């Protein structure tokens, strides 16, 4: 079986039409697949964390004989796609804070399978050499600018909230771009020993590569510790019980995720990095697949 990664779709309509065709024309909460189907579609956001986790889960399913498609989407569209049955599942939900709006909007139409990683965090991140330790310490650093990621990301909404919560940020601005553009800007600033404040999250490879620190958040704009969670479309358990089992059993650690991210950052293809991790962690993978029907 072949694992495919689709190019990013700019419109939700295009996703719906494409996946409706894959699912026999059904765009409702169940795809209409039967238990003999071998086609699986996993949605994800193109963040380093989710590229790593989705490729690993996709490869495990491929090794079980499934034809797996990985579909990168904007965050809100990812949630909507799974809730409508246009994708089978995702392992990319940051809760309880980062994706709170999407959870409130779509969770009633999803099968919630629980956390797959504990100890995640979001916030403002700066180089260690900057003489600030709290958001309240910020005055005129980095030209009053925070370098962010995609406009639809939960961390972007949290940063917009921080701009309102902290009086000292009243004349600051948030520049949105993409996660890749953010890390490029961070790398450039660090090489030149310049000031920069970025929207950051962990697990992430940048904390291993660079000397960075989170700014304290006394007003709690970014919430507390997060978990990354798994959701499936309604009806997946009946249609593809083994796929549901693997998604339900999937759980790993920040160290696991970071090891895959590091290989990808060093230039390895995400699929190959996933294969390497699976080969080195067969015991964990056996736990995810132990209840799969033989």
Coordinates of C-alpha atoms in Angstrom, one line a residue:
X1 CA 0.0 0.0 0.0
X2 CA 1.1 3.6 -0.7
X3 CA 1.1 6.5 1.7
X4 CA 0.4 9.8 -0.1
X5 CA 0.8 13.4 1.1
X6 CA -1.5 15.8 -0.7
X7 CA -0.5 19.4 -1.5
X8 CA -2.2 21.9 0.7
X9 CA -5.7 22.7 -0.4
X10 CA -6.6 26.4 -0.4
X11 CA -10.3 25.9 -0.3
X12 CA -12.5 23.7 1.9
X13 CA -14.8 23.1 -1.1
X14 CA -12.0 21.4 -3.0
X15 CA -11.3 19.2 0.0
X16 CA -14.9 18.2 0.3
X17 CA -15.3 17.3 -3.4
X18 CA -12.1 15.3 -3.4
X19 CA -12.8 13.4 -0.2
X20 CA -16.4 12.9 -1.2
X21 CA -15.2 11.1 -4.3
X22 CA -12.8 9.0 -2.1
X23 CA -15.7 8.2 0.2
X24 CA -18.2 7.2 -2.4
X25 CA -19.9 10.6 -2.6
X26 CA -20.9 10.8 1.1
X27 CA -19.9 14.1 2.8
X28 CA -21.8 13.4 6.0
X29 CA -20.5 12.3 9.4
X30 CA -19.8 8.8 8.2
X31 CA -17.9 8.0 5.0
X32 CA -19.9 5.0 4.1
X33 CA -16.8 2.8 4.1
X34 CA -17.1 -0.8 5.1
X35 CA -14.6 -2.8 7.2
X36 CA -13.0 -4.2 4.0
X37 CA -11.9 -0.7 2.9
X38 CA -8.2 0.0 3.0
X39 CA -8.3 3.7 2.3
X40 CA -7.6 6.2 5.2
X41 CA -7.3 9.9 5.1
X42 CA -5.6 11.8 8.0
X43 CA -5.8 15.5 8.3
X44 CA -3.2 17.7 9.9
X45 CA -1.8 21.2 10.2
X46 CA 1.6 21.9 8.7
X47 CA 3.3 22.5 12.0
X48 CA 6.5 20.6 12.8
X49 CA 4.8 18.7 15.6
X50 CA 1.9 17.5 13.5
X51 CA 4.0 16.7 10.5
X52 CA 6.0 14.3 12.8
X53 CA 3.0 12.7 14.5
X54 CA 0.8 12.3 11.5
X55 CA 3.6 10.8 9.4
X56 CA 4.3 8.3 12.2
X57 CA 0.7 7.2 12.6
X58 CA 0.2 7.1 8.8
X59 CA 3.2 4.9 8.4
X60 CA 2.0 2.5 11.1
X61 CA -1.3 2.2 9.3
X62 CA 0.4 1.7 6.0
X63 CA 2.5 -1.1 7.5
X64 CA -0.9 -2.7 8.5
X65 CA -1.9 -2.7 4.8
X66 CA -3.8 0.6 4.5
X67 CA -3.6 3.1 1.7
X68 CA -3.1 6.3 3.6
X69 CA -3.5 9.8 2.4
X70 CA -2.1 12.7 4.6
X71 CA -4.0 16.0 3.9
X72 CA -2.4 19.3 5.2
X73 CA -5.0 21.9 6.0
X74 CA -5.5 25.1 7.9
X75 CA -6.4 24.5 11.5
X76 CA -10.1 25.3 11.4
X77 CA -10.6 23.4 8.1
X78 CA -8.9 20.4 9.7
X79 CA -11.4 20.3 12.5
X80 CA -14.3 20.9 10.1
X81 CA -13.1 18.2 7.7
X82 CA -13.0 15.5 10.4
X83 CA -16.4 16.6 11.8
X84 CA -18.0 16.3 8.4
X85 CA -16.4 12.9 7.7
X86 CA -14.3 14.3 4.9
X87 CA -11.2 13.0 6.7
X88 CA -11.1 10.0 8.9
X89 CA -9.1 11.5 11.8
X90 CA -6.4 13.7 13.2
X91 CA -3.8 13.6 15.9
X92 CA -3.3 17.4 16.0
X93 CA -5.7 18.9 18.5
X94 CA -4.1 21.1 21.2
X95 CA -6.3 21.4 24.3
X96 CA -7.7 22.7 26.5
X97 CA -6.6 26.3 25.4
X98 CA -5.0 26.5 22.0
X99 CA -7.9 24.9 20.0
X100 CA -10.7 25.8 22.5
X101 CA -12.7 27.6 19.8
X102 CA -12.6 24.7 17.4
X103 CA -13.3 22.2 20.1
X104 CA -16.4 24.2 21.2
X105 CA -17.6 24.4 17.6
X106 CA -16.9 20.9 16.3
X107 CA -16.5 18.4 19.2
X108 CA -20.1 17.3 19.3
X109 CA -19.7 15.9 15.8
X110 CA -16.4 14.1 16.5
X111 CA -15.3 11.0 18.3
X112 CA -12.9 12.2 21.0
X113 CA -10.2 9.6 21.6
X114 CA -8.2 11.5 24.3
X115 CA -4.6 12.7 24.5
X116 CA -1.7 11.3 22.5
X117 CA 1.0 13.5 24.1
X118 CA 1.2 15.3 27.5
X119 CA 3.3 18.2 28.5
X120 CA 2.8 20.5 25.6
X121 CA 3.0 24.3 26.0
X122 CA 2.5 27.6 24.1
X123 CA 3.7 31.1 24.8
X124 CA 6.1 33.9 23.8
X125 CA 9.7 32.8 23.2
X126 CA 12.9 34.8 23.1
X127 CA 16.6 34.1 22.9
X128 CA 18.3 33.5 26.2
X129 CA 20.5 36.5 25.7
X130 CA 17.6 38.9 25.8
X131 CA 17.3 40.6 29.2
X132 CA 13.5 39.9 29.7
X133 CA 11.9 37.1 31.6
X134 CA 8.2 38.0 31.6
X135 CA 5.7 39.4 29.2
X136 CA 5.4 42.3 31.7
X137 CA 9.1 43.1 31.2
X138 CA 8.6 44.0 27.5
X139 CA 9.0 47.7 26.7
X140 CA 10.5 48.5 23.3
X141 CA 12.3 45.3 22.2
X142 CA 12.2 44.0 18.6
X143 CA 10.6 47.2 17.3
X144 CA 7.5 46.5 19.4
X145 CA 6.8 43.4 17.2
X146 CA 5.9 39.8 17.8
X147 CA 6.7 37.4 15.0
X148 CA 3.9 34.9 14.7
X149 CA 2.6 32.1 12.5
X150 CA -0.6 31.5 10.6
X151 CA -3.6 33.8 11.2
X152 CA -5.9 30.9 12.0
X153 CA -3.7 29.2 14.6
X154 CA -4.8 29.0 18.2
X155 CA -1.5 30.5 19.4
X156 CA -2.2 33.5 17.2
X157 CA -5.6 34.0 18.9
X158 CA -3.8 33.7 22.3
X159 CA -1.3 36.3 21.3
X160 CA -4.0 38.7 20.2
X161 CA -5.5 38.2 23.7
X162 CA -2.1 38.9 25.3
X163 CA -1.9 42.2 23.4
X164 CA -5.2 43.1 25.0
X165 CA -4.4 41.7 28.5
X166 CA -1.0 43.4 29.0
X167 CA -1.0 47.2 29.2
X168 CA 2.6 47.4 28.2
X169 CA 1.8 45.7 24.8
X170 CA -0.8 48.4 23.9
X171 CA 1.4 49.7 21.1
X172 CA 2.8 46.4 20.0
X173 CA 1.9 44.5 16.8
X174 CA 1.7 40.8 15.8
X175 CA 3.1 39.9 12.4
X176 CA 1.5 36.7 11.1
X177 CA 3.1 34.5 8.5
X178 CA 3.7 30.8 8.8
X179 CA 5.6 28.4 11.1
X180 CA 8.4 28.0 8.6
X181 CA 8.7 31.8 8.1
X182 CA 8.8 32.3 11.9
X183 CA 11.6 29.8 12.4
X184 CA 13.5 31.4 9.5
X185 CA 13.2 34.8 11.2
X186 CA 14.3 33.3 14.5
X187 CA 17.3 31.7 13.0
X188 CA 18.4 35.0 11.3
X189 CA 18.0 37.0 14.5
X190 CA 20.0 34.5 16.5
X191 CA 22.8 34.5 14.1
X192 CA 23.0 38.3 14.2
X193 CA 22.4 38.4 18.0
X194 CA 19.3 40.6 17.4
X195 CA 16.2 40.9 19.5
X196 CA 13.2 38.9 18.5
X197 CA 10.0 37.7 20.2
X198 CA 8.2 34.8 18.5
X199 CA 5.1 32.8 19.2
X200 CA 6.4 29.4 20.3
X201 CA 5.3 26.0 21.4
X202 CA 6.8 22.8 22.6
X203 CA 7.6 20.1 21.8
X204 CA 9.6 21.8 19.0
X205 CA 13.0 21.2 17.6
X206 CA 14.0 24.8 18.0
X207 CA 14.5 24.3 21.8
X208 CA 17.2 21.7 21.1
X209 CA 18.9 23.7 18.4
X210 CA 18.8 27.2 20.0
X211 CA 19.2 28.7 23.5
X212 CA 15.7 30.0 24.0
X213 CA 13.3 30.7 26.9
X214 CA 9.6 31.2 27.4
X215 CA 8.5 34.5 28.9
X216 CA 6.5 34.2 32.0
X217 CA 2.8 34.8 31.5
X218 CA 1.4 36.1 34.8
X219 CA -2.0 37.0 33.3
X220 CA -2.4 33.6 31.9
X221 CA -3.1 34.7 28.3
X222 CA -1.6 31.4 27.0
X223 CA -3.2 29.1 29.5
X224 CA -1.4 26.3 31.3
X225 CA 0.0 23.0 30.2
X226 CA -1.5 21.5 27.1
X227 CA -2.1 18.1 25.7
X228 CA -2.2 17.1 22.0
X229 CA -5.3 15.0 21.4
X230 CA -6.7 12.6 18.8
X231 CA -10.1 12.9 17.2
X232 CA -11.9 10.6 14.6
X233 CA -14.9 11.1 12.5
X234 CA -18.2 9.6 13.7
X235 CA -18.6 6.1 12.4
X236 CA -14.9 5.3 12.0
X237 CA -15.1 2.7 14.7
X238 CA -17.8 0.8 12.8
X239 CA -16.4 1.4 9.3
X240 CA -12.7 0.8 10.0
X241 CA -12.3 -0.7 13.5
X242 CA -8.6 -1.4 13.2
X243 CA -7.8 2.2 12.2
X244 CA -9.9 3.5 15.1
X245 CA -8.0 1.1 17.4
X246 CA -4.6 2.5 16.3
X247 CA -5.7 6.1 16.6
X248 CA -7.2 5.3 20.0
X249 CA -4.0 3.6 21.3
X250 CA -1.6 6.1 19.8
X251 CA 0.4 7.8 22.6
X252 CA 4.0 9.0 22.8
X253 CA 6.3 11.4 24.6
X254 CA 7.7 14.8 23.8
X255 CA 11.1 13.2 23.4
X256 CA 9.7 10.7 20.8
X257 CA 8.2 13.6 18.8
X258 CA 11.3 15.7 19.0
X259 CA 13.5 12.9 17.7
X260 CA 11.3 12.7 14.6
X261 CA 11.2 16.5 14.2
X262 CA 15.0 16.7 14.5
X263 CA 15.5 14.2 11.6
X264 CA 13.0 16.1 9.5
X265 CA 14.7 19.5 10.3
X266 CA 18.1 18.0 9.3
X267 CA 16.7 17.3 5.9
X268 CA 15.2 13.8 6.1
X269 CA 11.9 13.2 4.3
X270 CA 9.1 13.0 6.9
X271 CA 8.1 9.5 5.7
X272 CA 11.6 8.2 6.1
X273 CA 12.0 9.9 9.5
X274 CA 8.7 8.1 10.6
X275 CA 10.1 4.8 9.4
X276 CA 13.3 5.3 11.3
X277 CA 11.4 6.1 14.5
X278 CA 9.1 3.1 14.1
X279 CA 12.0 0.7 13.5
X280 CA 13.7 2.0 16.7
X281 CA 10.5 1.9 18.8
X282 CA 8.9 -1.4 17.9
X283 CA 7.7 -2.0 21.5
X284 CA 5.6 1.2 21.5
X285 CA 4.2 0.5 18.1
X286 CA 3.2 -3.0 19.2
X287 CA 1.2 -1.3 22.0
X288 CA -0.7 0.8 19.5
X289 CA -1.5 -2.2 17.3
X290 CA -1.9 -4.9 19.9
X291 CA -5.7 -4.9 19.6
X292 CA -5.8 -4.9 15.8
X293 CA -7.7 -7.9 14.4
X294 CA -5.3 -10.4 12.9

